[in-house]
Short mmCIF file of C-alpha atoms in Angstrom, two decimals:
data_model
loop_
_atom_site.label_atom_id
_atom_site.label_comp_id
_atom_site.label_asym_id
_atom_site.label_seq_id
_atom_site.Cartn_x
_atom_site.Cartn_y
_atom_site.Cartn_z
CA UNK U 115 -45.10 -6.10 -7.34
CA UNK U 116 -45.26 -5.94 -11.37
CA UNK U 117 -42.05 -5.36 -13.57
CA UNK U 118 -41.69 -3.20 -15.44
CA UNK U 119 -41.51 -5.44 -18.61
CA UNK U 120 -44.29 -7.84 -17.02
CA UNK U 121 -46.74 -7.05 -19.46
CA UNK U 122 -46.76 -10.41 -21.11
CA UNK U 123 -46.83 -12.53 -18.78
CA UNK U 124 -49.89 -14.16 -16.78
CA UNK U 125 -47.72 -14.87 -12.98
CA UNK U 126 -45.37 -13.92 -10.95
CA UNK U 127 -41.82 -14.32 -11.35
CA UNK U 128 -40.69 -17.80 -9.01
CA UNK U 129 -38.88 -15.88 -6.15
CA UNK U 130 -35.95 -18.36 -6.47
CA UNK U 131 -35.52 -17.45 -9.98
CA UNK U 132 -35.86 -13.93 -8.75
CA UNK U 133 -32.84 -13.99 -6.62
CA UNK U 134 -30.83 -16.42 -9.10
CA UNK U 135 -31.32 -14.18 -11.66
CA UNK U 136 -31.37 -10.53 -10.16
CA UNK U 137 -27.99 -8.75 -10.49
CA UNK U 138 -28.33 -5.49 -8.28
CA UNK U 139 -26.33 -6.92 -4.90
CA UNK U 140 -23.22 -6.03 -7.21
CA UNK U 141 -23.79 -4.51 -10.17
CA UNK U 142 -25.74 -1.51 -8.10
CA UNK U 143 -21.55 -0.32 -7.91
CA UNK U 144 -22.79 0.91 -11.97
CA UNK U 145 -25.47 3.05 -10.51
CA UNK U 146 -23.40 6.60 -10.96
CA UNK U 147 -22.57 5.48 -14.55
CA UNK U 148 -25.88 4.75 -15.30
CA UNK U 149 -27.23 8.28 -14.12
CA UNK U 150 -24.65 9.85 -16.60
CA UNK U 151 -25.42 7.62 -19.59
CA UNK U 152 -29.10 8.21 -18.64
CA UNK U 153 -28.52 11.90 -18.65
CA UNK U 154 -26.33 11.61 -21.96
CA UNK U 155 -29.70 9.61 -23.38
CA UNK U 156 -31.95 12.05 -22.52
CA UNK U 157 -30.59 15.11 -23.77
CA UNK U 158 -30.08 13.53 -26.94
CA UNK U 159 -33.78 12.81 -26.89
CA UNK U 160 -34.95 16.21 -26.47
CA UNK U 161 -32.32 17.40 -29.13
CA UNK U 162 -34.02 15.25 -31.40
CA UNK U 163 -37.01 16.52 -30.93
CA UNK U 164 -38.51 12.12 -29.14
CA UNK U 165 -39.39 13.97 -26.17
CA UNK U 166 -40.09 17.47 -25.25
CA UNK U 167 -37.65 19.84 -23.34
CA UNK U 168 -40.11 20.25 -20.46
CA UNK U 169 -40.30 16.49 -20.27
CA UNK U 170 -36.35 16.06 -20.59
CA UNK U 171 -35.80 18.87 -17.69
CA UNK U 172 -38.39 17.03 -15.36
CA UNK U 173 -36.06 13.67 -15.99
CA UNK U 174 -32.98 15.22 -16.03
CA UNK U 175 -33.96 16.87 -12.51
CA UNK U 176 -35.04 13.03 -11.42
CA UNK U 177 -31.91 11.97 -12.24
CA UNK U 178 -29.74 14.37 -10.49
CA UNK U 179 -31.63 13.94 -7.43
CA UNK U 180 -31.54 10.22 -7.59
CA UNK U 181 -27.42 10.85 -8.08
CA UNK U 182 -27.61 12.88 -5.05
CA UNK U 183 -28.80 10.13 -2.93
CA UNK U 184 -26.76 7.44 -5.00
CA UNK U 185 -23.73 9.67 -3.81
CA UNK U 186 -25.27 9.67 0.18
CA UNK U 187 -25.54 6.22 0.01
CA UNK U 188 -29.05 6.68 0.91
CA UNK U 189 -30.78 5.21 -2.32
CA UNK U 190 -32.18 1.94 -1.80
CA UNK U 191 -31.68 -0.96 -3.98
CA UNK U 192 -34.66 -3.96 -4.34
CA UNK U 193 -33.99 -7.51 -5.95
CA UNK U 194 -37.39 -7.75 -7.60
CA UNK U 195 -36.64 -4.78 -9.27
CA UNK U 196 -33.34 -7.05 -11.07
CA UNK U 197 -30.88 -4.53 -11.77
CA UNK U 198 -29.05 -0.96 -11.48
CA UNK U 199 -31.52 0.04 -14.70
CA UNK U 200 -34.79 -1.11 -13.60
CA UNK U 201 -33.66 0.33 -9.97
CA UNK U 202 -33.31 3.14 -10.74
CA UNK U 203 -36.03 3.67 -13.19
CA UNK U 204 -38.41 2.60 -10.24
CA UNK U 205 -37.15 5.23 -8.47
CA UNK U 206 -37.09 7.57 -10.95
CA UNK U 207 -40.81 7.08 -12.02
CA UNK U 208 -42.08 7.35 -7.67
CA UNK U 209 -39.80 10.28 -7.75
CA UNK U 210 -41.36 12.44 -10.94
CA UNK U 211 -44.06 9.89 -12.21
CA UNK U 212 -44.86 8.41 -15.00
CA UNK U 213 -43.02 11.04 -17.34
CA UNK U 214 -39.82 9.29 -15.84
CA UNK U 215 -40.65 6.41 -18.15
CA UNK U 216 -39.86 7.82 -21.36
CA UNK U 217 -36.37 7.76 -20.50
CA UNK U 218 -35.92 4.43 -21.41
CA UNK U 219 -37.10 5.23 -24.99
CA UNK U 220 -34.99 4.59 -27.83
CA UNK U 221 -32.75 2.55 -25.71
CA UNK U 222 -32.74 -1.34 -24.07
CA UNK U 223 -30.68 -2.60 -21.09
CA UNK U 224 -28.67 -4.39 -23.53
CA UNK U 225 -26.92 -1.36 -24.51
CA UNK U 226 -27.08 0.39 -21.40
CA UNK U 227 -25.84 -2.22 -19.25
CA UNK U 228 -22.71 -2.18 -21.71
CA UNK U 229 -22.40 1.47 -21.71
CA UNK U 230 -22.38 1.56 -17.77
CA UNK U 231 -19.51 -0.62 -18.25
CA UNK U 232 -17.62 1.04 -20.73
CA UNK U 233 -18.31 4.31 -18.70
CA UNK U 234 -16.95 2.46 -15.35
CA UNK U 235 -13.59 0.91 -17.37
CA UNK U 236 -12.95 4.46 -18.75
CA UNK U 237 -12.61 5.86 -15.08
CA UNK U 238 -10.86 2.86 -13.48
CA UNK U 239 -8.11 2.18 -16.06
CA UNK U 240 -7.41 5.99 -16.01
CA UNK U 241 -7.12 5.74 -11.79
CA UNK U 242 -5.08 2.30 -12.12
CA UNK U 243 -2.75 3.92 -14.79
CA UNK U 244 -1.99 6.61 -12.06
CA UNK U 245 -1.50 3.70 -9.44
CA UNK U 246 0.87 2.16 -11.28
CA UNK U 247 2.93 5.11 -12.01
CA UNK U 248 3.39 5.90 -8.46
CA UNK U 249 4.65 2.49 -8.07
CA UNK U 250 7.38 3.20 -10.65
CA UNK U 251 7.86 6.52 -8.50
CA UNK U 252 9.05 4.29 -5.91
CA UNK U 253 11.04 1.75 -7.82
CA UNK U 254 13.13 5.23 -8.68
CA UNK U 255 13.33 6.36 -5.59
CA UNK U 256 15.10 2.93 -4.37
CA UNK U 257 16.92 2.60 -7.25
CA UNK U 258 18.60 6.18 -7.23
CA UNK U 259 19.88 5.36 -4.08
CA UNK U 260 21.32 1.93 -4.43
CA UNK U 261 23.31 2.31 -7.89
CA UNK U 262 25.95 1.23 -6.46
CA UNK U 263 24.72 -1.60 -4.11
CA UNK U 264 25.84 -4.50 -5.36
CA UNK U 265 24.02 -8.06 -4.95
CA UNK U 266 24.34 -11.45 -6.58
CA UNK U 267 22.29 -11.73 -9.85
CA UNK U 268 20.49 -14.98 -10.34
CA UNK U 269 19.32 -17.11 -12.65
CA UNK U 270 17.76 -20.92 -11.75
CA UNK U 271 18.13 -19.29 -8.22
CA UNK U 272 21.38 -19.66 -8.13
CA UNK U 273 23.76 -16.92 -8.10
CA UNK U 274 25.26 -15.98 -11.88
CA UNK U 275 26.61 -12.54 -12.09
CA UNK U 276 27.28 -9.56 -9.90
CA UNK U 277 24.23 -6.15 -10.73
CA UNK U 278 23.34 -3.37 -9.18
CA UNK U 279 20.45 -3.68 -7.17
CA UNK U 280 19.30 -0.39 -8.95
CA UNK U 281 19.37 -2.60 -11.98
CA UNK U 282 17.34 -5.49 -10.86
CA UNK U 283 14.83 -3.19 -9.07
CA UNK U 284 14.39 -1.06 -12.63
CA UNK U 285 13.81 -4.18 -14.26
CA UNK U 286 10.15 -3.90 -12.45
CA UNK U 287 9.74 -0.26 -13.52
CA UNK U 288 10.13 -1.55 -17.19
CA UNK U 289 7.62 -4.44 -16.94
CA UNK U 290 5.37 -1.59 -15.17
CA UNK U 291 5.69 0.47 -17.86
CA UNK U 292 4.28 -2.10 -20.57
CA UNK U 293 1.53 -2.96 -18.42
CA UNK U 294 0.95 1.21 -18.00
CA UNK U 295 1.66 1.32 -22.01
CA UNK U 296 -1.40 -1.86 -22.24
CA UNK U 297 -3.83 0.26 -20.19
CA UNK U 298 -3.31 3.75 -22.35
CA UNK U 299 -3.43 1.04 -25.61
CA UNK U 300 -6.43 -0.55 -24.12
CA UNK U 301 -8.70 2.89 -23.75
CA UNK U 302 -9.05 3.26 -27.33
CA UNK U 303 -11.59 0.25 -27.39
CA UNK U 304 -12.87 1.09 -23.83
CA UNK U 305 -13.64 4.72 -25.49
CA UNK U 306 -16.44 3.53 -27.95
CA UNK U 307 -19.94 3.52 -27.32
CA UNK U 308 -22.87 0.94 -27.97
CA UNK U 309 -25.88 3.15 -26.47
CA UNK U 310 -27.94 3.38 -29.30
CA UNK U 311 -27.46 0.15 -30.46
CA UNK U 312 -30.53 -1.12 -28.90
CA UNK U 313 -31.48 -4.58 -27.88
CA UNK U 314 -29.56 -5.73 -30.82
CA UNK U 315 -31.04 -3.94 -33.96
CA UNK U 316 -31.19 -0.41 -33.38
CA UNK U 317 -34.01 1.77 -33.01
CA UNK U 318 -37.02 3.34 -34.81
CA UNK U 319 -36.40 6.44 -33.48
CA UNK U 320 -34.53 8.88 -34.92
CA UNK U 321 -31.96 9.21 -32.46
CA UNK U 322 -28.40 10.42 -32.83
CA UNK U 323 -25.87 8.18 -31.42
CA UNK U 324 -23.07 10.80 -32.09
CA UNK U 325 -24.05 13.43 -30.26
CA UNK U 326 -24.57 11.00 -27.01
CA UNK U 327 -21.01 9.87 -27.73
CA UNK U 328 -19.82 13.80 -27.97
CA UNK U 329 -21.76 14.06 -24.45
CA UNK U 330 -20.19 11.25 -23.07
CA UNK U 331 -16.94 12.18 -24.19
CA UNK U 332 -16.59 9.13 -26.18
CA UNK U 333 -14.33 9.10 -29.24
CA UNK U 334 -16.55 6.81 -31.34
CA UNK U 335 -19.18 4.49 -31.47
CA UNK U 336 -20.16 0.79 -32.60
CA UNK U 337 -20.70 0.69 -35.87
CA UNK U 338 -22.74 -2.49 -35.39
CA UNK U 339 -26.22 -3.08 -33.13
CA UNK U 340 -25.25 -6.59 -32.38
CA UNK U 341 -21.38 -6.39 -31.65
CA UNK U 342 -22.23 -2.72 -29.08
CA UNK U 343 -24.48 -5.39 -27.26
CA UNK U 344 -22.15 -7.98 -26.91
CA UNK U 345 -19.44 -7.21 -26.90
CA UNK U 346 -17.06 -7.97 -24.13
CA UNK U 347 -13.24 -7.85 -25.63
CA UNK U 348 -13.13 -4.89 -23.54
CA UNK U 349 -13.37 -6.35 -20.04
CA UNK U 350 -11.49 -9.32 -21.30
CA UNK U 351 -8.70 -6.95 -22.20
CA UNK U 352 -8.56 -5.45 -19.47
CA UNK U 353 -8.95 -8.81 -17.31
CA UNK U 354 -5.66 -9.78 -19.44
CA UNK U 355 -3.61 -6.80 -18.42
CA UNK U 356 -4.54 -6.72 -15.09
CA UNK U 357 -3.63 -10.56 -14.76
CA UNK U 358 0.16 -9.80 -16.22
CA UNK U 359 0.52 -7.02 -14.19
CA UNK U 360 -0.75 -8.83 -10.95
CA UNK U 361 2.42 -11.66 -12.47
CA UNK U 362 4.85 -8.84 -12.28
CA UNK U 363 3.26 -7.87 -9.10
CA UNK U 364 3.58 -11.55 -8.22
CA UNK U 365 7.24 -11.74 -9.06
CA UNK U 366 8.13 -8.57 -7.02
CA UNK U 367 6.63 -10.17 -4.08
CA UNK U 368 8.31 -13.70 -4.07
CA UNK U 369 11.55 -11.60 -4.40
CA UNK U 370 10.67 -9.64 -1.41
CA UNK U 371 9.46 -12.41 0.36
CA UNK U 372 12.78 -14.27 0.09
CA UNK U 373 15.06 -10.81 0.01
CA UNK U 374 13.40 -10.62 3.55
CA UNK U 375 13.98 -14.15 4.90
CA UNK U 376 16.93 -14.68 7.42
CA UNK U 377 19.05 -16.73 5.26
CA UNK U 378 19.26 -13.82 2.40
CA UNK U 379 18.38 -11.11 5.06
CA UNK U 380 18.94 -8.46 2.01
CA UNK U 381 15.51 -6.23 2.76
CA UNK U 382 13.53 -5.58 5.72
CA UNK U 383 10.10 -4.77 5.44
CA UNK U 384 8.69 -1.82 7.37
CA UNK U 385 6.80 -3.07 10.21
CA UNK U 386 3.86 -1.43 8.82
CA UNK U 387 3.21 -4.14 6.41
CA UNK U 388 4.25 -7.34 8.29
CA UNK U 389 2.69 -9.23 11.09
CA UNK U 390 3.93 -10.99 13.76
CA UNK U 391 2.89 -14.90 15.05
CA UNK U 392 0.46 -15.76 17.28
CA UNK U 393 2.71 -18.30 19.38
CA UNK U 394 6.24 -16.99 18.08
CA UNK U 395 7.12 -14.13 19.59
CA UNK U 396 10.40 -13.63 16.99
CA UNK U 397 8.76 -14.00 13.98
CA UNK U 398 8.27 -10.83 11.63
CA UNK U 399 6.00 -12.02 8.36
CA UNK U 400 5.96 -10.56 5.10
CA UNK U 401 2.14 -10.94 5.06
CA UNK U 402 1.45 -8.27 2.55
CA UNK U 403 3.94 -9.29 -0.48
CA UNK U 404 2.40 -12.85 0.87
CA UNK U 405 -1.14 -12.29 -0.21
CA UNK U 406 -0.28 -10.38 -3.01
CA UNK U 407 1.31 -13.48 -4.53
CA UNK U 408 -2.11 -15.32 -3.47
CA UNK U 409 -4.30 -12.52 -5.01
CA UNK U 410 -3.17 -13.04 -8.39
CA UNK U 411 -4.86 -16.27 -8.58
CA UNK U 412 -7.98 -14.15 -8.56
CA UNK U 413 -7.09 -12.27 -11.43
CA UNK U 414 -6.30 -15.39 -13.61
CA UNK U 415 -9.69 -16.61 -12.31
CA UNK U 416 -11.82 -13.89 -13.57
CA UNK U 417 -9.82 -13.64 -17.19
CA UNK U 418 -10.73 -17.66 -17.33
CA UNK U 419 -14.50 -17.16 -16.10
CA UNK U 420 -14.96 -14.36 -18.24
CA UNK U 421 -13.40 -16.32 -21.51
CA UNK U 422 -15.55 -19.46 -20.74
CA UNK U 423 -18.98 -17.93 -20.23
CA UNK U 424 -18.10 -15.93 -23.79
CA UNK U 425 -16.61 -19.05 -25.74
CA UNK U 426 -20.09 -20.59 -27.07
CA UNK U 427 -22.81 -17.53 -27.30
CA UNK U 428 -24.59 -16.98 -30.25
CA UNK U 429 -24.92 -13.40 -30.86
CA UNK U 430 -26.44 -10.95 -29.81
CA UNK U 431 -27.20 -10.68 -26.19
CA UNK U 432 -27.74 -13.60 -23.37
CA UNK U 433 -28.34 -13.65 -19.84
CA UNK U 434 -25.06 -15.30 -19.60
CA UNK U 435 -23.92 -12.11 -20.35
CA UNK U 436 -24.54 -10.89 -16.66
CA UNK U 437 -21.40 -13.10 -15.28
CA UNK U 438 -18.84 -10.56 -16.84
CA UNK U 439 -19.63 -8.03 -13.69
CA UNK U 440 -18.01 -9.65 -10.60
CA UNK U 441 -15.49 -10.75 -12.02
CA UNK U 442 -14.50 -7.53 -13.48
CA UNK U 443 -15.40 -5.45 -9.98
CA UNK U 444 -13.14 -7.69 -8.17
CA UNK U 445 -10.07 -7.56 -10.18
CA UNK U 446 -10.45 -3.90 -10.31
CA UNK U 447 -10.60 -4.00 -6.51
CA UNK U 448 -7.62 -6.47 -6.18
CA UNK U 449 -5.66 -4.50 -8.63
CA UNK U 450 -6.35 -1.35 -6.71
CA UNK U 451 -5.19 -2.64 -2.79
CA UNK U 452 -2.24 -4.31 -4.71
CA UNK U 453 -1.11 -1.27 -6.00
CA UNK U 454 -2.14 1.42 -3.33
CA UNK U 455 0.00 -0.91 -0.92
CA UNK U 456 3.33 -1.90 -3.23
CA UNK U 457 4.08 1.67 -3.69
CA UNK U 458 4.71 2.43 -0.10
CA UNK U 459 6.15 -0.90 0.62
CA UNK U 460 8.71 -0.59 -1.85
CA UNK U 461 9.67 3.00 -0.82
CA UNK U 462 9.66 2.38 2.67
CA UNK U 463 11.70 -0.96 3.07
CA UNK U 464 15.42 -1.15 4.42
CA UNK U 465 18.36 -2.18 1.91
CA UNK U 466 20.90 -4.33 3.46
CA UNK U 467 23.91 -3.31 1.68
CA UNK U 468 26.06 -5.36 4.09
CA UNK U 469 24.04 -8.62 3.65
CA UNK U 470 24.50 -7.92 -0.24
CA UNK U 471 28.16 -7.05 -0.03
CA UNK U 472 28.75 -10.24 1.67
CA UNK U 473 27.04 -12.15 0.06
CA UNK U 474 28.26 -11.54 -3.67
CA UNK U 475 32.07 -11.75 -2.26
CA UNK U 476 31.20 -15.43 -1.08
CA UNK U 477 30.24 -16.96 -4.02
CA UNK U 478 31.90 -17.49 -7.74
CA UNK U 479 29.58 -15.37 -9.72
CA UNK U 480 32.63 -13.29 -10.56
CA UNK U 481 34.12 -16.18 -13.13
CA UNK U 482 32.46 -15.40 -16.20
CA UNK U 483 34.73 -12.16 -15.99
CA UNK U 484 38.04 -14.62 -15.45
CA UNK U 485 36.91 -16.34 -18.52
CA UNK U 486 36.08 -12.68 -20.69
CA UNK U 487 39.65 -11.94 -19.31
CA UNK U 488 41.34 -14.85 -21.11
CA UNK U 489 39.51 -13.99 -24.13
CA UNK U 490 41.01 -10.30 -24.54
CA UNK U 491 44.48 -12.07 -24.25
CA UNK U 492 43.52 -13.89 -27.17
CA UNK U 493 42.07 -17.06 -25.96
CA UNK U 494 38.52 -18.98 -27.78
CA UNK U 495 36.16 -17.98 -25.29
CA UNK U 496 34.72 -21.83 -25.37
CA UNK U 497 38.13 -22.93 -24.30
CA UNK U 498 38.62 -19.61 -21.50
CA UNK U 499 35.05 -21.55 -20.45
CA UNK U 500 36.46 -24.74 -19.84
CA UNK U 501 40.03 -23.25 -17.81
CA UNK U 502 37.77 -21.53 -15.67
CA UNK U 503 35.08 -24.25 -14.95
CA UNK U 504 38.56 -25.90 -14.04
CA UNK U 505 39.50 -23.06 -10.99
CA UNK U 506 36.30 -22.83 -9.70
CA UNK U 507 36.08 -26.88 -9.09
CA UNK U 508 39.79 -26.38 -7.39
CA UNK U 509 38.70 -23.35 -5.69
CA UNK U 510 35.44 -25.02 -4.29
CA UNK U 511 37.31 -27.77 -3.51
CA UNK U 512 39.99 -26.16 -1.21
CA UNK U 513 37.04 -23.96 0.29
CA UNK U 514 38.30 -20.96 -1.60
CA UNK U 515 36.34 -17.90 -3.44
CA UNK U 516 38.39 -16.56 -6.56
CA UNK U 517 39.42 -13.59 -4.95
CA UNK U 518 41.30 -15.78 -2.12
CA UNK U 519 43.32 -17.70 -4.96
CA UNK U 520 47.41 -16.96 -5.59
CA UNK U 521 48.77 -15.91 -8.70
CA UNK U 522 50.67 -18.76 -8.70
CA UNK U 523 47.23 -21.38 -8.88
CA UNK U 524 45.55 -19.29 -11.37
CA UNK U 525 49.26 -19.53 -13.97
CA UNK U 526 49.06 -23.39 -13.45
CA UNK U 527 46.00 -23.21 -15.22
CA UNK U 528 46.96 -21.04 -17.92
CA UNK U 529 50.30 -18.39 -18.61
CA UNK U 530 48.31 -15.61 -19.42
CA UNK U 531 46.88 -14.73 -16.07
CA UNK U 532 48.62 -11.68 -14.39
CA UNK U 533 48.32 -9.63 -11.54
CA UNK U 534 45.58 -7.72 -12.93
CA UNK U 535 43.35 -10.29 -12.63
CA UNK U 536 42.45 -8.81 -8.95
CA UNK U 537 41.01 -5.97 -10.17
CA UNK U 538 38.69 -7.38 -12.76
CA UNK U 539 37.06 -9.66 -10.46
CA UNK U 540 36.57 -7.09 -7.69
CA UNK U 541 32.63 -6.84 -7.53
CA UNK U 542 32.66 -3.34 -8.78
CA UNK U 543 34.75 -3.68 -11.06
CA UNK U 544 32.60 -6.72 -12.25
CA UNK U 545 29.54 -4.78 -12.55
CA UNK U 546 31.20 -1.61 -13.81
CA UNK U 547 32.39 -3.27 -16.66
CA UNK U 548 29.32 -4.45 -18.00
CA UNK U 549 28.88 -1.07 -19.61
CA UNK U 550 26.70 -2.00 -22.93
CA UNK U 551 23.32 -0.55 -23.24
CA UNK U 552 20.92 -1.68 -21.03
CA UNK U 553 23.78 -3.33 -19.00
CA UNK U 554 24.01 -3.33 -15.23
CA UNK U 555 27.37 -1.34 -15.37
CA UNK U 556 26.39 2.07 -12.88
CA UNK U 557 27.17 4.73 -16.13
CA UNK U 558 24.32 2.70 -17.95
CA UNK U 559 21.99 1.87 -14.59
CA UNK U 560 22.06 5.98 -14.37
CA UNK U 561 21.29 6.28 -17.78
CA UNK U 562 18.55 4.17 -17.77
CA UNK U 563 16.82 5.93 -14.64
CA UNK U 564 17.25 9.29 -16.58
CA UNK U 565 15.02 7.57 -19.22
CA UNK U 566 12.51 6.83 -16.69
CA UNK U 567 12.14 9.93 -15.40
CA UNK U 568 11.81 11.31 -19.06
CA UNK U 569 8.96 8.78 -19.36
CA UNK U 570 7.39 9.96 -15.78
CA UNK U 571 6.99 13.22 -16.21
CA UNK U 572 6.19 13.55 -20.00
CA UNK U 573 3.12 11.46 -18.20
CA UNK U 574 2.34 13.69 -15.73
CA UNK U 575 2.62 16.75 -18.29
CA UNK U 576 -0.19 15.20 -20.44
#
């Protein structure tokens, strides 16, 4: 069958090459952006007096049925034909003849292969943005509950301080909300448009690249032929973003996955996202946190495919060019699952307040309070520090927590411990008192979920 562009050449395309080179098993997933840019195109044309309105009406009714088939899954897709552009102008020309091929005038593939994209990025970073918020819905829905749930703090992985599990939870909702503030950011250089632009030079034709962009709802376009054709700091934006938020996603996970192992036992996961063993009849796994840990290796893959195939091209366009699609499709599917199955996950798992409880009044992350104590009586916090360090070794070595020690052991160590000392290392007391902005102290915890909220639904207002 001849191409479309195969009026230069004197054979047939090698059908190996064919298949190496065609791109429509995955980038057909462009075909609805590629009717609206196409649609976009070809009203501009007529406006501009390239074609004539009867001509534009018999394309623009080609289009829309070939969108109503795209949309029934009933449009099929051949690899000799290459690609989602030279698909669907096939099918565009059987459908209303040869009329159908003056839609690709004033236009190459080079910029409408990047306009599908842009087109596609504008929808999916709008849907992901609303993924991630109802993520953060759920991180406040846990964390209004469990203000005053109190767990050991970590750092190393070993226990430091006693928080609010509220607190540790909204740290998540915070690193959401720079990854939701990235995506917003990132728009503003999705939102420009290259149609127009050309195989790299611009046109002849007297087209107007505004008024496609005013169609398309674009807010500007390139103001260069060859950078609308090649660029791709868009995708490799949004590759970046996607692989930090797939980190925090990442983190989450590993926390859950240990949170819900026997020897912390803080969380249980709803059955509804865990599996069982095929030989071990007890077991409960935490398959979905699990592979979302795994799945962020696929993220970091496509950001590092995307930025090697880009590193060495001379401008403008190159077949090379065609590698930034999978890589993109799949993180945008990863990102989606991910998200579409945290949310629930998060809401929907069990808080062991007892296994927290326990656990932070068996441990000695209480002494950096004994040591702020000494300081308000007037004791050089270094050398409060080194007293301290000093009870804790005696304590750990008579198989004592702090709270267990007399009166009497802690005034060996120093006079100015009194019987108050109880109180300040109570766990509540502990966290209560951490009371600075942004601290884990339950006055500032609620405070800091009030700001969320704010952020939430001045969201959901715009």
């Amino acid at each position: 069958m001849a191409k479309l562009w195969g009026g230069r050449f004197t054979k047939e395309t090698n059908k190996l090459v064919e298949e190496f080179t065609a791109s429509i098993e995955f980038d057909q997933q462009l075909a609805l952006e590629d009717i609206k840019g196409s649609l976009a195109h070809v009203q501009m044309l007529a406006e501009c007096e390239i074609i004539s309105l009867e001509e534009a009406d018999t394309i623009k009714n080609g289009l829309e049925t070939l969108k109503k088939k795209i949309e029934n899954e009933e449009l099929e897709y051949a690899v000799e034909h290459e690609d989602i552009h030279m698909n669907i102008e096939k099918h565009l020309i059987d459908e209303i003849g040869t009329v159908g091929g003056k839609l690709h005038t004033g236009r190459s593939r080079n910029d409408q292969v990047a306009t599908d994209m842009h087109l596609y990025l504008k929808t999916k970073t709008t849907e992901i943005i609303q993924l991630v918020e109802q993520v953060q819905h759920s991180i406040l829905v846990q964390s209004k509950a469990n203000v005053d749930t109190i767990l050991p703090g970590y750092t190393h992985l070993q226990r430091a301080q006693p928080i609010s599990f509220a607190h540790h939870l909204m740290a998540y909702f915070w690193m959401f909300e720079r990854d939701k503030e990235r995506l917003v950011d990132s728009l503003k250089r999705v939102n420009v448009l290259p149609l127009g632009a050309g195989a790299l030079a611009g046109t002849t034709f007297s087209i107007n690249r505004e008024r496609v962009a005013e169609i398309l709802e674009f807010d500007s376009i390139y103001p260069n032929s060859m950078d609308a054709v090649s660029d791709r700091d868009f995708i490799l934006e949004f590759l970046s973003i996607a692989s930090i938020m797939m980190t925090h996603i990442s983190r989450l996970s590993e926390e859950m996955v240990i949170w819900s192992s026997q020897e912390f036992g803080f969380i249980e996961l709803d059955d509804s996202f865990c599996t069982g063993s095929s030989i071990m009849p007890q077991k409960k796994n935490p398959d979905v946190p699990e592979l979302l840990r795994a799945k962020t290796g696929r993220t970091y893959g496509n950001l590092m495919g995307l930025l090697t195939v880009l590193k060495g091209l001379p401008l403008a366009y190159n077949k090379d060019m065609q590698e930034d699609k999978e890589g993109m499709f799949d993180t945008v599917k990863t990102l989606d699952g991910s998200l579409k199955l945290l949310a629930p996950m998060i809401e929907t798992m069990t808080v062991n307040t007892g296994a927290m409880r326990k656990a932070v009044t068996e441990d000695y992350s209480n002494a950096t309070d004994l040591a702020d104590y000494l300081v308000t009586k007037g004791l050089p916090f270094r050398e409060a520090h080194a007293i301290i360090g000093q009870i804790v070794l005696h304590a750990i070595q008579q198989k004592k927590y702090l709270l267990d020690l007399n009166l009497e052991v802690y005034q060996e160590f120093s006079p100015l411990f009194e019987e108050d000392i109880y109180e300040v290392l109570a766990p509540e007391n502990v966290v209560a008192a951490r009371n600075s902005t942004g601290g884990t102290g339950q006055t500032q915890v609620k405070k800091q979920i009030e700001l969320a909220e704010t952020k939430l639904k001045s969201v959901e207002k715009v």
